[in-house]
mmCIF file of C-alpha atoms in Angstrom:
data_model
loop_
_atom_site.group_PDB
_atom_site.id
_atom_site.type_symbol
_atom_site.label_atom_id
_atom_site.label_comp_id
_atom_site.label_asym_id
_atom_site.label_seq_id
_atom_site.Cartn_x
_atom_site.Cartn_y
_atom_site.Cartn_z
ATOM 1 C CA UNK A 1 17.827 128.193 223.549
ATOM 2 C CA UNK A 2 14.575 130.061 223.024
ATOM 3 C CA UNK A 3 13.291 132.563 220.488
ATOM 4 C CA UNK A 4 12.996 135.621 222.657
ATOM 5 C CA UNK A 5 10.081 137.924 223.399
ATOM 6 C CA UNK A 6 12.593 140.426 224.778
ATOM 7 C CA UNK A 7 12.610 143.176 222.181
ATOM 8 C CA UNK A 8 16.346 143.877 222.097
ATOM 9 C CA UNK A 9 17.570 140.336 221.417
ATOM 10 C CA UNK A 10 16.754 137.462 219.056
ATOM 11 C CA UNK A 11 17.275 134.535 221.406
ATOM 12 C CA UNK A 12 17.816 133.856 225.093
ATOM 13 C CA UNK A 13 20.254 131.198 226.253
ATOM 14 C CA UNK A 14 20.125 130.025 229.855
ATOM 15 C CA UNK A 15 22.993 127.679 230.753
ATOM 16 C CA UNK A 16 22.618 129.108 234.271
ATOM 17 C CA UNK A 17 19.270 129.746 235.969
ATOM 18 C CA UNK A 18 18.410 131.135 239.374
ATOM 19 C CA UNK A 19 19.576 134.148 241.323
ATOM 20 C CA UNK A 20 20.239 135.222 244.913
ATOM 21 C CA UNK A 21 19.688 138.979 244.554
ATOM 22 C CA UNK A 22 16.092 138.849 245.808
ATOM 23 C CA UNK A 23 14.760 141.823 243.768
ATOM 24 C CA UNK A 24 11.075 142.357 244.576
ATOM 25 C CA UNK A 25 10.232 143.176 240.938
ATOM 26 C CA UNK A 26 11.967 140.108 239.429
ATOM 27 C CA UNK A 27 9.965 138.534 236.589
ATOM 28 C CA UNK A 28 12.212 135.472 236.419
ATOM 29 C CA UNK A 29 11.495 134.281 239.958
ATOM 30 C CA UNK A 30 7.758 134.299 239.211
ATOM 31 C CA UNK A 31 8.233 132.405 235.943
ATOM 32 C CA UNK A 32 10.310 129.611 237.452
ATOM 33 C CA UNK A 33 7.545 128.739 239.927
ATOM 34 C CA UNK A 34 5.335 127.676 237.001
ATOM 35 C CA UNK A 35 7.847 125.194 235.588
ATOM 36 C CA UNK A 36 9.581 123.727 238.639
ATOM 37 C CA UNK A 37 7.326 120.876 239.636
ATOM 38 C CA UNK A 38 7.681 119.819 243.264
ATOM 39 C CA UNK A 39 11.098 121.229 244.230
ATOM 40 C CA UNK A 40 11.152 119.232 247.489
ATOM 41 C CA UNK A 41 10.686 115.940 245.625
ATOM 42 C CA UNK A 42 13.151 116.953 242.903
ATOM 43 C CA UNK A 43 15.870 117.485 245.493
ATOM 44 C CA UNK A 44 15.292 113.983 246.770
ATOM 45 C CA UNK A 45 16.428 112.562 243.384
ATOM 46 C CA UNK A 46 20.093 112.983 244.279
ATOM 47 C CA UNK A 47 21.294 110.603 241.557
ATOM 48 C CA UNK A 48 20.068 113.075 238.909
ATOM 49 C CA UNK A 49 22.208 116.042 239.918
ATOM 50 C CA UNK A 50 25.247 117.158 241.859
ATOM 51 C CA UNK A 51 25.929 120.151 244.075
ATOM 52 C CA UNK A 52 28.827 122.386 244.985
ATOM 53 C CA UNK A 53 29.395 125.299 247.299
ATOM 54 C CA UNK A 54 29.526 128.689 245.626
ATOM 55 C CA UNK A 55 32.058 131.465 246.336
ATOM 56 C CA UNK A 56 29.511 133.014 248.727
ATOM 57 C CA UNK A 57 29.030 129.664 250.535
ATOM 58 C CA UNK A 58 25.565 129.103 248.998
ATOM 59 C CA UNK A 59 24.521 125.716 247.585
ATOM 60 C CA UNK A 60 24.686 125.437 243.793
ATOM 61 C CA UNK A 61 23.101 122.736 241.637
ATOM 62 C CA UNK A 62 24.564 121.086 238.533
ATOM 63 C CA UNK A 63 22.645 119.144 235.898
ATOM 64 C CA UNK A 64 24.569 117.176 233.259
ATOM 65 C CA UNK A 65 21.294 116.075 231.677
ATOM 66 C CA UNK A 66 17.694 117.305 231.965
ATOM 67 C CA UNK A 67 15.751 116.208 235.021
ATOM 68 C CA UNK A 68 12.431 114.632 234.031
ATOM 69 C CA UNK A 69 9.046 114.823 235.680
ATOM 70 C CA UNK A 70 6.948 111.749 236.522
ATOM 71 C CA UNK A 71 5.350 112.059 233.080
ATOM 72 C CA UNK A 72 8.740 112.074 231.334
ATOM 73 C CA UNK A 73 8.791 115.782 230.492
ATOM 74 C CA UNK A 74 11.890 117.900 231.196
ATOM 75 C CA UNK A 75 11.728 120.081 234.286
ATOM 76 C CA UNK A 76 13.015 123.468 233.201
ATOM 77 C CA UNK A 77 13.693 124.733 236.736
ATOM 78 C CA UNK A 78 13.728 121.654 238.991
ATOM 79 C CA UNK A 79 15.245 123.604 241.907
ATOM 80 C CA UNK A 80 13.066 126.659 241.559
ATOM 81 C CA UNK A 81 15.082 129.863 241.521
ATOM 82 C CA UNK A 82 18.124 128.405 243.254
ATOM 83 C CA UNK A 83 21.280 128.840 241.122
ATOM 84 C CA UNK A 84 21.649 125.899 238.746
ATOM 85 C CA UNK A 85 24.171 125.126 236.000
ATOM 86 C CA UNK A 86 22.482 123.269 233.116
ATOM 87 C CA UNK A 87 25.631 121.911 231.516
ATOM 88 C CA UNK A 88 23.632 119.903 228.950
ATOM 89 C CA UNK A 89 22.554 123.199 227.334
ATOM 90 C CA UNK A 90 26.074 124.140 226.323
ATOM 91 C CA UNK A 91 25.773 122.709 222.803
ATOM 92 C CA UNK A 92 22.541 124.468 221.822
ATOM 93 C CA UNK A 93 24.300 127.553 220.408
ATOM 94 C CA UNK A 94 25.630 125.526 217.483
ATOM 95 C CA UNK A 95 22.126 124.639 216.311
ATOM 96 C CA UNK A 96 21.376 128.184 215.115
ATOM 97 C CA UNK A 97 21.878 128.671 211.365
ATOM 98 C CA UNK A 98 22.228 132.452 211.333
ATOM 99 C CA UNK A 99 24.111 134.841 213.567
ATOM 100 C CA UNK A 100 21.843 136.244 216.277
ATOM 101 C CA UNK A 101 21.828 138.686 219.164
ATOM 102 C CA UNK A 102 21.777 136.295 222.119
ATOM 103 C CA UNK A 103 20.948 137.370 225.670
ATOM 104 C CA UNK A 104 22.964 135.024 227.890
ATOM 105 C CA UNK A 105 21.335 134.407 231.263
ATOM 106 C CA UNK A 106 17.857 135.913 230.958
ATOM 107 C CA UNK A 107 16.775 133.748 233.917
ATOM 108 C CA UNK A 108 19.837 134.341 236.086
ATOM 109 C CA UNK A 109 22.619 136.714 236.974
ATOM 110 C CA UNK A 110 25.554 134.939 235.359
ATOM 111 C CA UNK A 111 27.971 137.267 237.184
ATOM 112 C CA UNK A 112 26.443 137.045 240.658
ATOM 113 C CA UNK A 113 28.857 136.613 243.567
ATOM 114 C CA UNK A 114 27.649 133.026 244.018
ATOM 115 C CA UNK A 115 28.626 131.932 240.478
ATOM 116 C CA UNK A 116 32.016 130.154 240.217
ATOM 117 C CA UNK A 117 34.546 131.498 237.721
ATOM 118 C CA UNK A 118 34.617 128.043 236.132
ATOM 119 C CA UNK A 119 30.961 128.284 235.073
ATOM 120 C CA UNK A 120 31.525 131.690 233.498
ATOM 121 C CA UNK A 121 34.665 130.538 231.714
ATOM 122 C CA UNK A 122 32.846 127.503 230.272
ATOM 123 C CA UNK A 123 30.169 129.823 228.876
ATOM 124 C CA UNK A 124 32.786 132.164 227.400
ATOM 125 C CA UNK A 125 34.515 129.201 225.728
ATOM 126 C CA UNK A 126 31.308 128.171 223.940
ATOM 127 C CA UNK A 127 30.613 131.762 222.881
ATOM 128 C CA UNK A 128 34.113 132.128 221.450
ATOM 129 C CA UNK A 129 33.655 128.932 219.441
ATOM 130 C CA UNK A 130 30.544 130.394 217.790
ATOM 131 C CA UNK A 131 31.675 133.895 216.914
ATOM 132 C CA UNK A 132 28.921 134.463 214.349
ATOM 133 C CA UNK A 133 26.644 135.584 217.196
ATOM 134 C CA UNK A 134 26.571 138.728 219.316
ATOM 135 C CA UNK A 135 26.432 137.884 223.029
ATOM 136 C CA UNK A 136 24.751 140.222 225.501
ATOM 137 C CA UNK A 137 25.341 139.744 229.226
ATOM 138 C CA UNK A 138 23.544 141.599 231.996
ATOM 139 C CA UNK A 139 24.315 141.812 235.704
ATOM 140 C CA UNK A 140 23.519 143.714 238.878
ATOM 141 C CA UNK A 141 27.041 142.914 240.033
ATOM 142 C CA UNK A 142 29.274 144.899 237.616
ATOM 143 C CA UNK A 143 32.246 144.553 239.944
ATOM 144 C CA UNK A 144 32.528 140.970 238.640
ATOM 145 C CA UNK A 145 33.223 142.292 235.152
ATOM 146 C CA UNK A 146 36.119 144.299 236.516
ATOM 147 C CA UNK A 147 37.523 141.375 238.486
ATOM 148 C CA UNK A 148 37.427 139.139 235.416
ATOM 149 C CA UNK A 149 38.895 141.875 233.215
ATOM 150 C CA UNK A 150 41.767 142.462 235.643
ATOM 151 C CA UNK A 151 42.429 138.713 235.655
ATOM 152 C CA UNK A 152 42.487 138.623 231.835
ATOM 153 C CA UNK A 153 39.363 136.427 231.743
ATOM 154 C CA UNK A 154 36.847 138.829 230.166
ATOM 155 C CA UNK A 155 36.739 138.461 226.342
ATOM 156 C CA UNK A 156 37.295 141.720 224.461
ATOM 157 C CA UNK A 157 35.812 140.569 221.146
ATOM 158 C CA UNK A 158 33.516 143.012 219.340
ATOM 159 C CA UNK A 159 30.588 140.599 219.600
ATOM 160 C CA UNK A 160 30.629 140.526 223.431
ATOM 161 C CA UNK A 161 28.448 143.153 225.149
ATOM 162 C CA UNK A 162 28.497 143.608 228.917
ATOM 163 C CA UNK A 163 25.454 145.246 230.455
ATOM 164 C CA UNK A 164 24.688 146.546 233.925
ATOM 165 C CA UNK A 165 21.175 146.844 235.359
ATOM 166 C CA UNK A 166 20.449 150.108 237.153
ATOM 167 C CA UNK A 167 17.030 151.198 238.374
ATOM 168 C CA UNK A 168 17.781 154.446 240.227
ATOM 169 C CA UNK A 169 20.206 157.341 239.654
ATOM 170 C CA UNK A 170 23.616 157.293 241.308
ATOM 171 C CA UNK A 171 23.817 153.483 241.339
ATOM 172 C CA UNK A 172 27.266 152.129 240.700
ATOM 173 C CA UNK A 173 27.852 150.639 237.268
ATOM 174 C CA UNK A 174 30.849 149.336 235.404
ATOM 175 C CA UNK A 175 32.221 151.370 232.544
ATOM 176 C CA UNK A 176 35.127 150.578 230.285
ATOM 177 C CA UNK A 177 37.600 152.752 228.463
ATOM 178 C CA UNK A 178 36.574 153.453 224.858
ATOM 179 C CA UNK A 179 37.761 150.737 222.506
ATOM 180 C CA UNK A 180 38.362 148.066 225.164
ATOM 181 C CA UNK A 181 34.945 146.473 225.768
ATOM 182 C CA UNK A 182 31.432 146.938 224.431
ATOM 183 C CA UNK A 183 29.039 147.699 227.279
ATOM 184 C CA UNK A 184 25.569 149.085 227.943
ATOM 185 C CA UNK A 185 23.154 150.171 230.655
ATOM 186 C CA UNK A 186 19.776 148.524 231.141
ATOM 187 C CA UNK A 187 17.584 150.960 233.062
ATOM 188 C CA UNK A 188 14.771 148.537 233.744
ATOM 189 C CA UNK A 189 12.601 148.952 235.576
ATOM 190 C CA UNK A 190 13.171 152.679 235.795
ATOM 191 C CA UNK A 191 12.069 153.555 239.330
ATOM 192 C CA UNK A 192 13.111 157.209 239.574
ATOM 193 C CA UNK A 193 13.885 160.209 237.418
ATOM 194 C CA UNK A 194 17.525 160.096 236.298
ATOM 195 C CA UNK A 195 17.394 163.794 235.506
ATOM 196 C CA UNK A 196 20.038 164.843 233.006
ATOM 197 C CA UNK A 197 21.923 161.617 233.763
ATOM 198 C CA UNK A 198 25.372 162.491 234.986
ATOM 199 C CA UNK A 199 27.833 161.301 232.377
ATOM 200 C CA UNK A 200 30.863 162.484 230.491
ATOM 201 C CA UNK A 201 32.172 161.587 227.077
ATOM 202 C CA UNK A 202 34.437 159.151 228.921
ATOM 203 C CA UNK A 203 31.780 157.437 231.050
ATOM 204 C CA UNK A 204 28.757 157.599 228.734
ATOM 205 C CA UNK A 205 27.607 154.066 227.827
ATOM 206 C CA UNK A 206 27.695 153.003 224.151
ATOM 207 C CA UNK A 207 24.044 151.876 224.443
ATOM 208 C CA UNK A 208 21.083 152.442 226.785
ATOM 209 C CA UNK A 209 18.011 150.238 227.216
ATOM 210 C CA UNK A 210 15.091 151.571 229.232
ATOM 211 C CA UNK A 211 11.822 149.980 230.274
ATOM 212 C CA UNK A 212 9.004 150.271 232.808
ATOM 213 C CA UNK A 213 8.132 147.902 235.638
ATOM 214 C CA UNK A 214 5.676 145.234 234.533
ATOM 215 C CA UNK A 215 3.465 142.835 236.456
ATOM 216 C CA UNK A 216 0.699 143.462 238.983
ATOM 217 C CA UNK A 217 2.637 144.496 242.073
ATOM 218 C CA UNK A 218 0.668 146.884 244.285
ATOM 219 C CA UNK A 219 3.849 148.934 244.663
ATOM 220 C CA UNK A 220 4.421 149.096 240.924
ATOM 221 C CA UNK A 221 6.207 152.268 239.805
ATOM 222 C CA UNK A 222 4.776 153.995 236.719
ATOM 223 C CA UNK A 223 7.466 156.181 235.110
ATOM 224 C CA UNK A 224 6.597 159.693 234.011
ATOM 225 C CA UNK A 225 7.037 161.074 230.497
ATOM 226 C CA UNK A 226 9.692 163.542 231.711
ATOM 227 C CA UNK A 227 11.834 160.709 233.079
ATOM 228 C CA UNK A 228 12.106 159.156 229.641
ATOM 229 C CA UNK A 229 12.526 162.517 227.928
ATOM 230 C CA UNK A 230 15.517 163.328 230.155
ATOM 231 C CA UNK A 231 17.199 160.039 229.249
ATOM 232 C CA UNK A 232 16.626 160.645 225.540
ATOM 233 C CA UNK A 233 18.106 164.135 225.764
ATOM 234 C CA UNK A 234 21.195 162.759 227.501
ATOM 235 C CA UNK A 235 21.518 159.948 224.946
ATOM 236 C CA UNK A 236 21.306 162.397 222.060
ATOM 237 C CA UNK A 237 23.832 164.712 223.717
ATOM 238 C CA UNK A 238 26.444 161.959 223.711
ATOM 239 C CA UNK A 239 25.319 160.226 220.508
ATOM 240 C CA UNK A 240 24.157 157.137 222.412
ATOM 241 C CA UNK A 241 21.650 154.807 220.734
ATOM 242 C CA UNK A 242 18.697 154.316 223.085
ATOM 243 C CA UNK A 243 16.254 151.418 222.995
ATOM 244 C CA UNK A 244 12.838 151.836 224.601
ATOM 245 C CA UNK A 245 11.000 148.669 225.519
ATOM 246 C CA UNK A 246 7.343 148.270 224.596
ATOM 247 C CA UNK A 247 6.368 148.771 228.242
ATOM 248 C CA UNK A 248 6.968 152.489 227.633
ATOM 249 C CA UNK A 249 4.397 152.852 224.845
ATOM 250 C CA UNK A 250 1.577 153.802 227.282
ATOM 251 C CA UNK A 251 3.841 156.510 228.753
ATOM 252 C CA UNK A 252 5.443 158.114 225.671
ATOM 253 C CA UNK A 253 3.211 156.959 222.814
ATOM 254 C CA UNK A 254 4.220 154.892 219.803
ATOM 255 C CA UNK A 255 5.319 157.913 217.729
ATOM 256 C CA UNK A 256 7.892 158.880 220.389
ATOM 257 C CA UNK A 257 9.364 155.396 220.775
ATOM 258 C CA UNK A 258 13.048 154.974 219.998
ATOM 259 C CA UNK A 259 14.397 151.527 219.219
ATOM 260 C CA UNK A 260 18.018 152.254 218.375
ATOM 261 C CA UNK A 261 20.766 149.627 218.226
ATOM 262 C CA UNK A 262 24.543 149.980 218.062
ATOM 263 C CA UNK A 263 25.768 149.243 214.542
ATOM 264 C CA UNK A 264 27.439 145.987 215.642
ATOM 265 C CA UNK A 265 24.124 144.504 216.793
ATOM 266 C CA UNK A 266 22.472 145.200 213.441
ATOM 267 C CA UNK A 267 24.930 143.064 211.491
ATOM 268 C CA UNK A 268 23.962 139.451 210.752
ATOM 269 C CA UNK A 269 26.303 136.678 209.660
ATOM 270 C CA UNK A 270 25.872 133.036 208.707
ATOM 271 C CA UNK A 271 26.962 130.306 211.113
ATOM 272 C CA UNK A 272 30.064 128.317 210.221
ATOM 273 C CA UNK A 273 27.888 125.247 209.735
ATOM 274 C CA UNK A 274 25.697 127.026 207.171
ATOM 275 C CA UNK A 275 28.739 128.681 205.618
ATOM 276 C CA UNK A 276 30.200 125.245 204.862
ATOM 277 C CA UNK A 277 26.862 124.021 203.551
ATOM 278 C CA UNK A 278 26.111 126.938 201.222
ATOM 279 C CA UNK A 279 29.568 128.089 200.069
ATOM 280 C CA UNK A 280 32.536 126.451 198.390
ATOM 281 C CA UNK A 281 35.932 127.511 197.051
ATOM 282 C CA UNK A 282 36.682 127.212 193.327
ATOM 283 C CA UNK A 283 39.227 124.418 192.843
ATOM 284 C CA UNK A 284 41.081 126.548 190.262
ATOM 285 C CA UNK A 285 41.216 130.141 191.535
ATOM 286 C CA UNK A 286 40.146 129.599 195.154
ATOM 287 C CA UNK A 287 37.384 132.216 195.030
ATOM 288 C CA UNK A 288 34.607 131.446 197.555
ATOM 289 C CA UNK A 289 31.043 131.641 196.192
ATOM 290 C CA UNK A 290 27.608 130.232 196.894
ATOM 291 C CA UNK A 291 27.414 126.706 195.514
ATOM 292 C CA UNK A 292 24.322 127.533 193.449
ATOM 293 C CA UNK A 293 26.431 130.069 191.518
ATOM 294 C CA UNK A 294 29.109 127.502 190.642
ATOM 295 C CA UNK A 295 29.534 124.404 188.490
ATOM 296 C CA UNK A 296 29.745 121.105 190.346
ATOM 297 C CA UNK A 297 32.133 118.602 188.772
ATOM 298 C CA UNK A 298 30.815 115.040 188.946
ATOM 299 C CA UNK A 299 32.456 111.678 188.210
ATOM 300 C CA UNK A 300 31.602 107.969 188.350
ATOM 301 C CA UNK A 301 33.998 105.339 189.626
ATOM 302 C CA UNK A 302 32.614 102.902 187.101
ATOM 303 C CA UNK A 303 29.707 102.563 184.702
ATOM 304 C CA UNK A 304 26.364 102.080 186.383
ATOM 305 C CA UNK A 305 27.346 103.651 189.700
ATOM 306 C CA UNK A 306 25.969 106.994 190.903
ATOM 307 C CA UNK A 307 28.013 110.056 190.010
ATOM 308 C CA UNK A 308 29.644 111.850 192.914
ATOM 309 C CA UNK A 309 30.554 115.511 193.150
ATOM 310 C CA UNK A 310 34.260 116.025 193.737
ATOM 311 C CA UNK A 311 34.898 119.723 193.098
ATOM 312 C CA UNK A 312 33.400 123.097 192.222
ATOM 313 C CA UNK A 313 34.454 125.634 189.590
ATOM 314 C CA UNK A 314 33.424 129.257 189.388
ATOM 315 C CA UNK A 315 31.841 130.423 186.146
ATOM 316 C CA UNK A 316 34.998 132.000 184.713
ATOM 317 C CA UNK A 317 37.243 129.008 185.491
ATOM 318 C CA UNK A 318 34.716 126.538 184.085
ATOM 319 C CA UNK A 319 34.441 128.456 180.801
ATOM 320 C CA UNK A 320 38.220 128.776 180.612
ATOM 321 C CA UNK A 321 38.705 125.025 181.239
ATOM 322 C CA UNK A 322 36.240 124.156 178.480
ATOM 323 C CA UNK A 323 38.062 126.513 176.080
ATOM 324 C CA UNK A 324 41.515 125.043 176.901
ATOM 325 C CA UNK A 325 40.272 121.490 176.331
ATOM 326 C CA UNK A 326 38.525 122.405 173.094
ATOM 327 C CA UNK A 327 35.202 121.349 174.554
ATOM 328 C CA UNK A 328 32.063 123.089 173.362
ATOM 329 C CA UNK A 329 30.575 125.020 176.269
ATOM 330 C CA UNK A 330 27.470 123.157 177.447
ATOM 331 C CA UNK A 331 24.208 124.987 178.054
ATOM 332 C CA UNK A 332 23.839 125.622 181.794
ATOM 333 C CA UNK A 333 21.093 127.229 183.846
ATOM 334 C CA UNK A 334 23.353 130.057 185.026
ATOM 335 C CA UNK A 335 24.046 131.041 181.387
ATOM 336 C CA UNK A 336 20.457 132.143 180.970
ATOM 337 C CA UNK A 337 20.710 135.107 183.350
#
C-alpha cells in the first residue's frame, strides 16, 4: 500500500504485479526493472514461492511472504514484470485510518486473461470487508468485467469503479447500464484525436480521465490542444466529469486544466477501526457520538486500584441522571463551551 503520485487516487494497492500485454509505452514495466534484483537468481529460490498455470497457459508466481534480497531487504518485484500474486499484501488495506480512493493494480492488469478468477475474487473479498474505501480498477481487457458480471462475481457496490484504458478512438470498451455499475474511461496515453467522441446518453461513461504519454521514447506522441478540447466538449455535452492529468499542463495550460471527480469519489469516511476508537454509543439513549463529546463513567473494583471506564453517557443523559439521583452537577470541561 503506497501513497500515490497518481493524481486521481490517494493510494495504490498492488496485490498483483506484472502484465502480459506488452504495451510499448508501459511505465510499470520500466519501474519493475529497478526493484527486481537478479530475477534469474530469485527464480532459483524455489522454496520461497510457488507457481501455477494461468488461464492462458502462462506461468504465474505466488508469494505468501516477501522475498528478501541478500541484504535482507524485501524484493518488490522479484520476478520482474511476470504476473505475481503477493498474497501477503492482502491485509494492508485495514491499516488505513480514513476512507481513501484506492487504485487497485497500478503495477498490473488485474483483469488480464492470464489472471485466475480466484485471485480476483480474493481481492474483491478484502475490498468488501473494508467498505469505507472507494476502489478503482483499470484494465485493457474489459471483456473480463462482462464475464465476471454475467457470472454474478462483479461487485455492484457504489464504491467499486471499473475503468477501461483506451488510447485511440473506436477501441472497444465495456459500458454498463445506468445504475448497475460505476465505470470510467482512462484515455492515457491519448495517441490520436478522438474527435467528438462517439457516445450516446446510454453509452457515455460516468467519468473520463485523460493524460499524455510520458517518458523519453523516441516515438512519443505529443497530443494537440484540439484533441483535449474535443474530449472536454463531449464531456460537457453529456455532463461527464473529466479529469486531466498533469502531463497535459504543457499542452492546455494550467488555467484550462479540469480536475473533476464524480461525487462518490469526493466523499471521505472513517475506517471501522477508527470509528470504534473515536465514537461510542450512549449507554442510556444509544445515540452515537465522538467520545470527547461524552462523559466517561469510571469505577474502581476496590480502594487503591486504578479506575476503569465502563460506559459513556451523552451530555443530556448525564445531566438527567445527576438530576434523578439528586446529585449536584459537577463542573466539566464540556460545560464551558
